[in-house]
Short mmCIF file of C-alpha atoms in Angstrom, two decimals:
data_model
loop_
_atom_site.label_atom_id
_atom_site.label_comp_id
_atom_site.label_asym_id
_atom_site.label_seq_id
_atom_site.Cartn_x
_atom_site.Cartn_y
_atom_site.Cartn_z
CA ARG A 1 -10.54 -5.30 -32.26
CA HIS A 2 -9.39 -1.80 -31.32
CA GLY A 3 -10.74 -1.86 -27.77
CA GLY A 4 -12.96 0.83 -26.34
CA ASP A 5 -16.02 0.75 -24.11
CA VAL A 6 -19.61 1.59 -25.11
CA ALA A 7 -21.36 -0.70 -22.61
CA ALA A 8 -23.06 2.20 -20.81
CA VAL A 9 -25.33 2.92 -23.79
CA VAL A 10 -27.68 1.04 -26.10
CA VAL A 11 -29.02 1.91 -29.56
CA ARG A 12 -32.73 2.64 -29.63
CA ASP A 13 -35.30 4.63 -31.59
CA GLY A 14 -36.67 7.67 -29.80
CA ASP A 15 -38.31 11.05 -30.42
CA ARG A 16 -35.23 12.19 -32.34
CA GLY A 17 -34.94 8.99 -34.38
CA ARG A 18 -32.21 6.45 -33.80
CA GLY A 19 -29.99 7.41 -30.89
CA LEU A 20 -28.10 6.24 -27.82
CA PHE A 21 -29.79 5.65 -24.46
CA ALA A 22 -28.27 5.02 -21.04
CA ALA A 23 -28.16 1.29 -20.27
CA ARG A 24 -27.67 2.11 -16.58
CA ASP A 25 -27.52 5.09 -14.28
CA VAL A 26 -24.54 7.29 -15.11
CA ALA A 27 -23.13 9.81 -12.63
CA ALA A 28 -21.77 13.23 -13.54
CA GLY A 29 -18.09 12.88 -14.40
CA ASP A 30 -18.38 9.25 -15.51
CA VAL A 31 -17.04 8.19 -18.91
CA VAL A 32 -20.05 7.18 -21.00
CA MET A 33 -18.11 5.96 -24.04
CA SER A 34 -14.48 5.65 -25.09
CA VAL A 35 -13.39 4.70 -28.61
CA PRO A 36 -9.74 4.55 -29.76
CA LEU A 37 -9.10 6.82 -32.73
CA ALA A 38 -7.56 3.80 -34.46
CA ALA A 39 -11.16 2.64 -34.92
CA ALA A 40 -12.27 5.97 -36.39
CA LEU A 41 -12.29 6.95 -40.04
CA ASN A 42 -10.44 10.25 -40.49
CA ASP A 43 -9.26 12.60 -43.20
CA GLY A 44 -5.70 11.32 -42.84
CA VAL A 45 -6.32 7.68 -43.78
CA ALA A 46 -5.84 8.41 -47.48
CA ALA A 47 -4.17 11.01 -49.65
CA PRO A 48 -6.38 13.80 -51.04
CA PRO A 49 -7.98 12.58 -54.28
CA TYR A 50 -6.65 15.63 -56.13
CA ASP A 51 -4.41 18.61 -55.38
CA GLY A 52 -6.10 21.14 -53.16
CA ALA A 53 -8.98 18.86 -52.16
CA PRO A 54 -10.54 20.07 -48.89
CA TRP A 55 -10.87 17.75 -45.92
CA SER A 56 -14.53 16.95 -46.61
CA VAL A 57 -13.73 15.74 -50.12
CA THR A 58 -10.81 13.64 -48.87
CA LEU A 59 -12.96 12.00 -46.20
CA ALA A 60 -15.95 11.44 -48.51
CA ALA A 61 -13.69 9.82 -51.11
CA ALA A 62 -12.26 7.58 -48.38
CA ILE A 63 -15.76 6.46 -47.35
CA LEU A 64 -16.60 5.42 -50.90
CA ALA A 65 -13.23 3.70 -51.34
CA GLU A 66 -13.78 1.65 -48.19
CA ARG A 67 -17.33 0.82 -49.25
CA ARG A 68 -16.04 -0.50 -52.59
CA ILE A 69 -13.54 -2.73 -50.78
CA GLY A 70 -16.42 -4.36 -48.92
CA ASP A 71 -15.85 -6.86 -46.13
CA ALA A 72 -12.08 -6.68 -46.61
CA SER A 73 -12.09 -3.06 -45.37
CA ARG A 74 -11.00 -2.51 -41.77
CA TRP A 75 -13.93 -0.10 -41.48
CA ALA A 76 -16.48 -2.40 -43.13
CA PRO A 77 -18.78 -2.71 -40.07
CA TYR A 78 -18.84 1.06 -39.62
CA VAL A 79 -19.42 1.85 -43.30
CA ARG A 80 -22.30 -0.66 -43.38
CA SER A 81 -23.85 1.04 -40.34
CA LEU A 82 -24.11 4.43 -42.06
CA PRO A 83 -27.59 5.59 -43.12
CA THR A 84 -28.44 4.78 -46.72
CA ASP A 85 -30.39 8.00 -47.23
CA VAL A 86 -28.79 11.30 -48.14
CA VAL A 87 -28.83 13.68 -45.15
CA GLY A 88 -29.49 17.42 -45.22
CA PHE A 89 -31.49 19.60 -47.55
CA ALA A 90 -28.32 21.00 -49.14
CA ASN A 91 -27.73 17.54 -50.62
CA ASP A 92 -31.22 17.00 -52.00
CA GLU A 93 -31.20 15.84 -55.62
CA GLY A 94 -33.82 18.41 -56.57
CA LEU A 95 -31.23 21.16 -56.14
CA PHE A 96 -29.02 19.65 -58.82
CA ASP A 97 -30.68 19.71 -62.23
CA ASP A 98 -27.54 20.09 -64.32
CA ALA A 99 -27.13 16.97 -66.45
CA SER A 100 -23.40 17.62 -66.69
CA CYS A 101 -22.96 16.61 -63.06
CA GLY A 102 -24.86 13.39 -63.46
CA ALA A 103 -27.92 14.52 -61.57
CA SER A 104 -31.26 12.99 -62.35
CA SER A 105 -33.32 14.94 -64.85
CA SER A 106 -36.45 14.30 -62.79
CA SER A 107 -36.91 14.22 -59.05
CA SER A 108 -39.45 12.53 -56.83
CA SER A 109 -42.29 14.67 -55.49
CA SER A 110 -40.82 14.55 -51.98
CA SER A 111 -37.40 15.55 -53.28
CA SER A 112 -38.90 18.40 -55.29
CA GLN A 113 -40.70 19.62 -52.18
CA LEU A 114 -37.48 19.55 -50.15
CA ALA A 115 -35.65 21.42 -52.89
CA ALA A 116 -38.45 24.00 -53.01
CA GLU A 117 -38.15 24.52 -49.26
CA ALA A 118 -34.38 24.96 -49.53
CA ARG A 119 -34.79 27.48 -52.34
CA ALA A 120 -37.46 29.33 -50.36
CA LEU A 121 -35.07 29.61 -47.43
CA ALA A 122 -32.33 30.93 -49.69
CA SER A 123 -34.66 33.49 -51.27
CA HIS A 124 -35.40 35.03 -47.86
CA ASP A 125 -31.98 34.64 -46.24
CA ALA A 126 -28.89 35.97 -47.98
CA ALA A 127 -26.59 34.02 -45.66
CA ALA A 128 -28.45 30.79 -46.47
CA ALA A 129 -28.25 31.53 -50.18
CA ASP A 130 -24.51 32.12 -49.96
CA GLU A 131 -23.91 28.97 -47.90
CA LEU A 132 -26.03 26.87 -50.24
CA ASP A 133 -24.31 28.24 -53.36
CA ARG A 134 -20.85 27.58 -51.95
CA TYR A 135 -21.75 24.03 -50.96
CA ARG A 136 -23.38 23.24 -54.32
CA SER A 137 -20.26 24.54 -56.04
CA LEU A 138 -18.10 22.33 -53.83
CA LEU A 139 -20.21 19.26 -54.63
CA THR A 140 -20.28 19.75 -58.39
CA ARG A 141 -16.65 20.85 -58.78
CA SER A 142 -15.27 18.07 -56.58
CA HIS A 143 -17.34 15.45 -58.41
CA ALA A 144 -16.11 16.78 -61.74
CA ALA A 145 -12.51 16.55 -60.50
CA LEU A 146 -13.02 12.97 -59.30
CA THR A 147 -14.55 11.85 -62.58
CA SER A 148 -11.95 13.48 -64.80
CA ALA A 149 -9.56 11.20 -66.67
CA GLY A 150 -7.19 9.26 -64.45
CA ARG A 151 -8.54 10.50 -61.12
CA ALA A 152 -10.03 7.22 -59.90
CA PRO A 153 -10.43 3.67 -61.24
CA ALA A 154 -14.16 3.73 -60.50
CA PRO A 155 -15.37 7.32 -60.09
CA PRO A 156 -18.57 7.71 -58.07
CA THR A 157 -21.89 8.65 -59.55
CA PHE A 158 -23.20 12.04 -58.50
CA ALA A 159 -25.80 10.32 -56.29
CA GLU A 160 -23.05 8.37 -54.52
CA TRP A 161 -21.04 11.54 -54.10
CA ARG A 162 -23.96 13.47 -52.61
CA TRP A 163 -24.49 10.61 -50.16
CA ALA A 164 -20.83 10.45 -49.09
CA MET A 165 -20.56 14.21 -48.66
CA SER A 166 -23.78 14.27 -46.66
CA MET A 167 -22.35 11.65 -44.30
CA VAL A 168 -19.21 13.71 -43.80
CA HIS A 169 -21.02 16.99 -43.12
CA SER A 170 -23.50 15.45 -40.67
CA ARG A 171 -21.37 12.94 -38.73
CA THR A 172 -17.87 14.40 -38.39
CA PHE A 173 -16.10 15.59 -35.24
CA ARG A 174 -13.27 18.12 -35.33
CA LEU A 175 -10.18 17.45 -33.20
CA GLU A 176 -6.94 19.32 -32.61
CA GLU A 177 -4.24 16.63 -32.65
CA PRO A 178 -0.78 17.33 -31.19
CA ALA A 179 1.56 17.69 -34.16
CA ALA A 180 4.26 15.03 -34.33
CA GLY A 181 7.74 16.32 -33.51
CA VAL A 182 6.80 19.99 -33.34
CA ALA A 183 4.90 22.33 -31.08
CA GLY A 184 1.30 23.05 -31.95
CA PHE A 185 -1.69 21.12 -33.20
CA GLU A 186 -3.04 19.72 -36.44
CA THR A 187 -6.76 19.86 -37.19
CA ARG A 188 -8.22 16.42 -37.80
CA ARG A 189 -11.76 15.44 -38.77
CA VAL A 190 -12.96 12.04 -37.61
CA MET A 191 -16.02 9.82 -37.96
CA VAL A 192 -16.25 7.79 -34.76
CA PRO A 193 -18.21 4.51 -34.79
CA TYR A 194 -21.12 4.36 -32.37
CA VAL A 195 -20.37 7.82 -30.98
CA ASP A 196 -21.81 9.42 -34.12
CA LEU A 197 -25.22 8.04 -33.11
CA LEU A 198 -25.42 10.70 -30.38
CA ASN A 199 -28.27 13.10 -31.01
CA HIS A 200 -28.29 16.86 -30.46
CA ASP A 201 -30.09 19.33 -28.25
CA SER A 202 -29.35 23.06 -28.32
CA ARG A 203 -30.37 23.67 -24.70
CA ALA A 204 -27.56 23.53 -22.14
CA ASN A 205 -29.99 22.32 -19.47
CA VAL A 206 -31.04 19.33 -21.62
CA TRP A 207 -27.91 17.80 -23.11
CA GLN A 208 -25.86 15.96 -20.49
CA CYS A 209 -22.59 14.90 -22.15
CA GLU A 210 -19.51 16.43 -23.72
CA TRP A 211 -16.86 14.88 -25.90
CA ASP A 212 -13.09 15.31 -26.04
CA CYS A 213 -9.98 13.38 -26.99
CA GLU A 214 -7.31 12.01 -24.68
CA TRP A 215 -3.95 11.94 -26.47
CA ASP A 216 -1.07 9.57 -25.83
CA LEU A 217 1.92 11.87 -26.36
CA GLY A 218 4.17 8.81 -26.39
CA GLY A 219 2.92 7.92 -29.85
CA GLY A 220 0.05 5.65 -28.87
CA GLY A 221 -2.58 7.72 -30.67
CA GLY A 222 -5.66 8.96 -28.91
CA THR A 223 -9.01 7.94 -27.48
CA PHE A 224 -12.30 9.68 -28.19
CA VAL A 225 -14.09 10.07 -24.86
CA VAL A 226 -17.69 11.06 -24.06
CA THR A 227 -18.18 12.19 -20.45
CA ALA A 228 -21.37 12.92 -18.51
CA THR A 229 -21.63 16.51 -17.29
CA ARG A 230 -24.56 15.65 -15.03
CA ASP A 231 -26.38 12.53 -13.85
CA VAL A 232 -28.14 10.47 -16.53
CA ARG A 233 -30.86 8.02 -15.55
CA ALA A 234 -31.10 4.55 -17.04
CA GLY A 235 -33.33 4.70 -20.13
CA GLU A 236 -32.71 8.41 -20.71
CA GLU A 237 -31.41 9.44 -24.13
CA VAL A 238 -27.78 10.52 -24.04
CA LEU A 239 -27.47 13.90 -25.75
CA VAL A 240 -24.69 16.27 -26.76
CA SER A 241 -24.56 19.66 -28.43
CA TYR A 242 -23.42 19.75 -32.05
CA GLY A 243 -22.44 23.38 -31.49
CA GLU A 244 -24.07 26.77 -31.12
CA ARG A 245 -25.48 26.90 -34.64
CA CYS A 246 -28.53 28.59 -36.09
CA ASP A 247 -31.45 26.76 -37.71
CA ARG A 248 -30.07 27.43 -41.19
CA HIS A 249 -27.06 25.18 -40.67
CA PHE A 250 -29.06 22.34 -39.13
CA PHE A 251 -31.62 22.54 -41.95
CA LEU A 252 -29.05 22.47 -44.73
CA PHE A 253 -26.61 19.85 -43.43
CA PHE A 254 -28.35 17.80 -40.74
CA GLY A 255 -31.90 17.68 -42.08
CA PHE A 256 -33.66 18.73 -38.87
CA LEU A 257 -34.54 21.83 -36.89
CA PRO A 258 -33.83 21.91 -33.15
CA ALA A 259 -36.87 22.93 -31.16
CA PRO A 260 -36.29 25.22 -29.44
CA ASN A 261 -32.94 26.66 -30.51
CA PRO A 262 -31.62 29.45 -28.25
CA HIS A 263 -28.76 30.04 -30.70
CA ASN A 264 -31.00 30.80 -33.66
CA THR A 265 -30.43 34.04 -35.55
CA VAL A 266 -32.36 35.88 -38.24
CA ALA A 267 -30.99 38.68 -40.44
CA LEU A 268 -33.41 41.61 -40.23
CA PHE A 269 -31.43 43.88 -42.56
CA ALA A 270 -29.03 43.18 -45.41
CA ASN A 271 -26.67 45.97 -44.35
CA ALA A 272 -26.27 49.00 -42.10
CA ARG A 273 -27.80 51.29 -44.72
CA GLU A 274 -31.07 49.32 -44.63
CA ALA A 275 -31.07 49.38 -40.83
CA ALA A 276 -30.49 53.14 -40.79
CA ALA A 277 -33.27 53.71 -43.32
CA TRP A 278 -35.67 51.64 -41.21
CA TYR A 279 -34.75 53.52 -38.05
CA GLU A 280 -35.03 56.86 -39.82
CA ALA A 281 -38.51 55.96 -41.04
CA LEU A 282 -39.46 54.78 -37.56
CA CYS A 283 -38.37 58.06 -36.01
CA ASP A 284 -39.65 60.32 -38.80
CA ASP A 285 -41.53 63.18 -37.15
CA GLY A 286 -41.42 65.62 -40.03
CA GLU A 287 -39.13 67.85 -42.07
CA GLU A 288 -37.06 68.97 -39.10
CA VAL A 289 -36.19 65.40 -38.16
CA ARG A 290 -35.32 64.53 -41.78
CA ASP A 291 -32.99 67.53 -41.94
CA ALA A 292 -31.31 66.38 -38.73
CA TRP A 293 -30.80 62.91 -40.21
CA ALA A 294 -29.29 64.45 -43.35
CA ARG A 295 -26.81 66.42 -41.24
CA LEU A 296 -25.90 63.32 -39.23
CA ARG A 297 -25.31 61.32 -42.42
CA ALA A 298 -23.12 64.07 -43.84
CA ASP A 299 -21.11 64.22 -40.61
CA ALA A 300 -20.68 60.45 -40.66
CA VAL A 301 -19.46 60.51 -44.27
CA ARG A 302 -16.94 63.26 -43.48
CA THR A 303 -15.66 61.32 -40.46
CA VAL A 304 -15.22 58.11 -42.45
CA ARG A 305 -13.43 59.91 -45.29
CA LYS A 306 -11.12 61.66 -42.84
CA GLU A 307 -10.23 58.32 -41.23
CA GLU A 308 -9.61 56.76 -44.65
CA LYS A 309 -7.23 59.60 -45.59
CA SER A 310 -5.37 59.22 -42.29
CA ARG A 311 -4.95 55.47 -42.82
CA ALA A 312 -3.78 56.02 -46.40
CA ALA A 313 -1.22 58.60 -45.27
CA ALA A 314 0.05 56.28 -42.54
CA ALA A 315 0.36 53.41 -45.00
CA ALA A 316 2.25 55.60 -47.47
CA ALA A 317 4.63 56.75 -44.75
CA ALA A 318 5.33 53.18 -43.70
CA ALA A 319 5.97 51.98 -47.27
#
């Protein structure tokens, strides 16, 4: 109904699960898929469900609203095509045991195992713990806002909300749309039918396609375009990069770990003090070395304090 062209690919199950495979040979520079943004679900199709709602909440609420409409929704085929399972370990029901948010009081053994793995990650990775805590807070607070009096005619259950938010955080593309009537751009998040079946690889020598948007500055909207960056043989899975992210992000929000992942990072020390203590212990050759470290630390403290006083004096003079 909206046009577009996805004839160069077919849906098939592969090593990465369901994905898109080349239906024919594709040359570098060829357009693999093009989908008008009019066919995409985005965070501008509906008003935020409450004041201050972030884009993910707005888009998740829109998904559930369209699903409730059923076949009468313009996005009905796309909404029906979405996975029925919750995606990402950050959305696992075992992480939400607070009855006030509508979570189940008991979890399945598989769910409990996933939750245990997520908690184990957080216990060994401060960044993971912080990211998980912030996301859990977003889920529970946004659900509470949606279910408060007068927010929605049929507020979602917490299970429905976890599902919708997991779809948003695992299948959304970020675009910079030219702002209407003014210079600059407006950030837009979109869920693009068919295109969101593209699977990921972290290695630049493996993925073969990139995505972008072609804008009609005359007011005709835009088209989401996937282009081959190198030749793709018929039958080969069409892959893109979801971004240069570490394993933590893929684990929490996508439910898989890229193997290998050249962009993976691990925090060895919580702060510079821990790193310095480790290095001092590594280089400890006796009392003389420890005295030298003490002098270096004292010099560093004096330097920092001197710089702080200079900045304070400059700020006072400028006030």
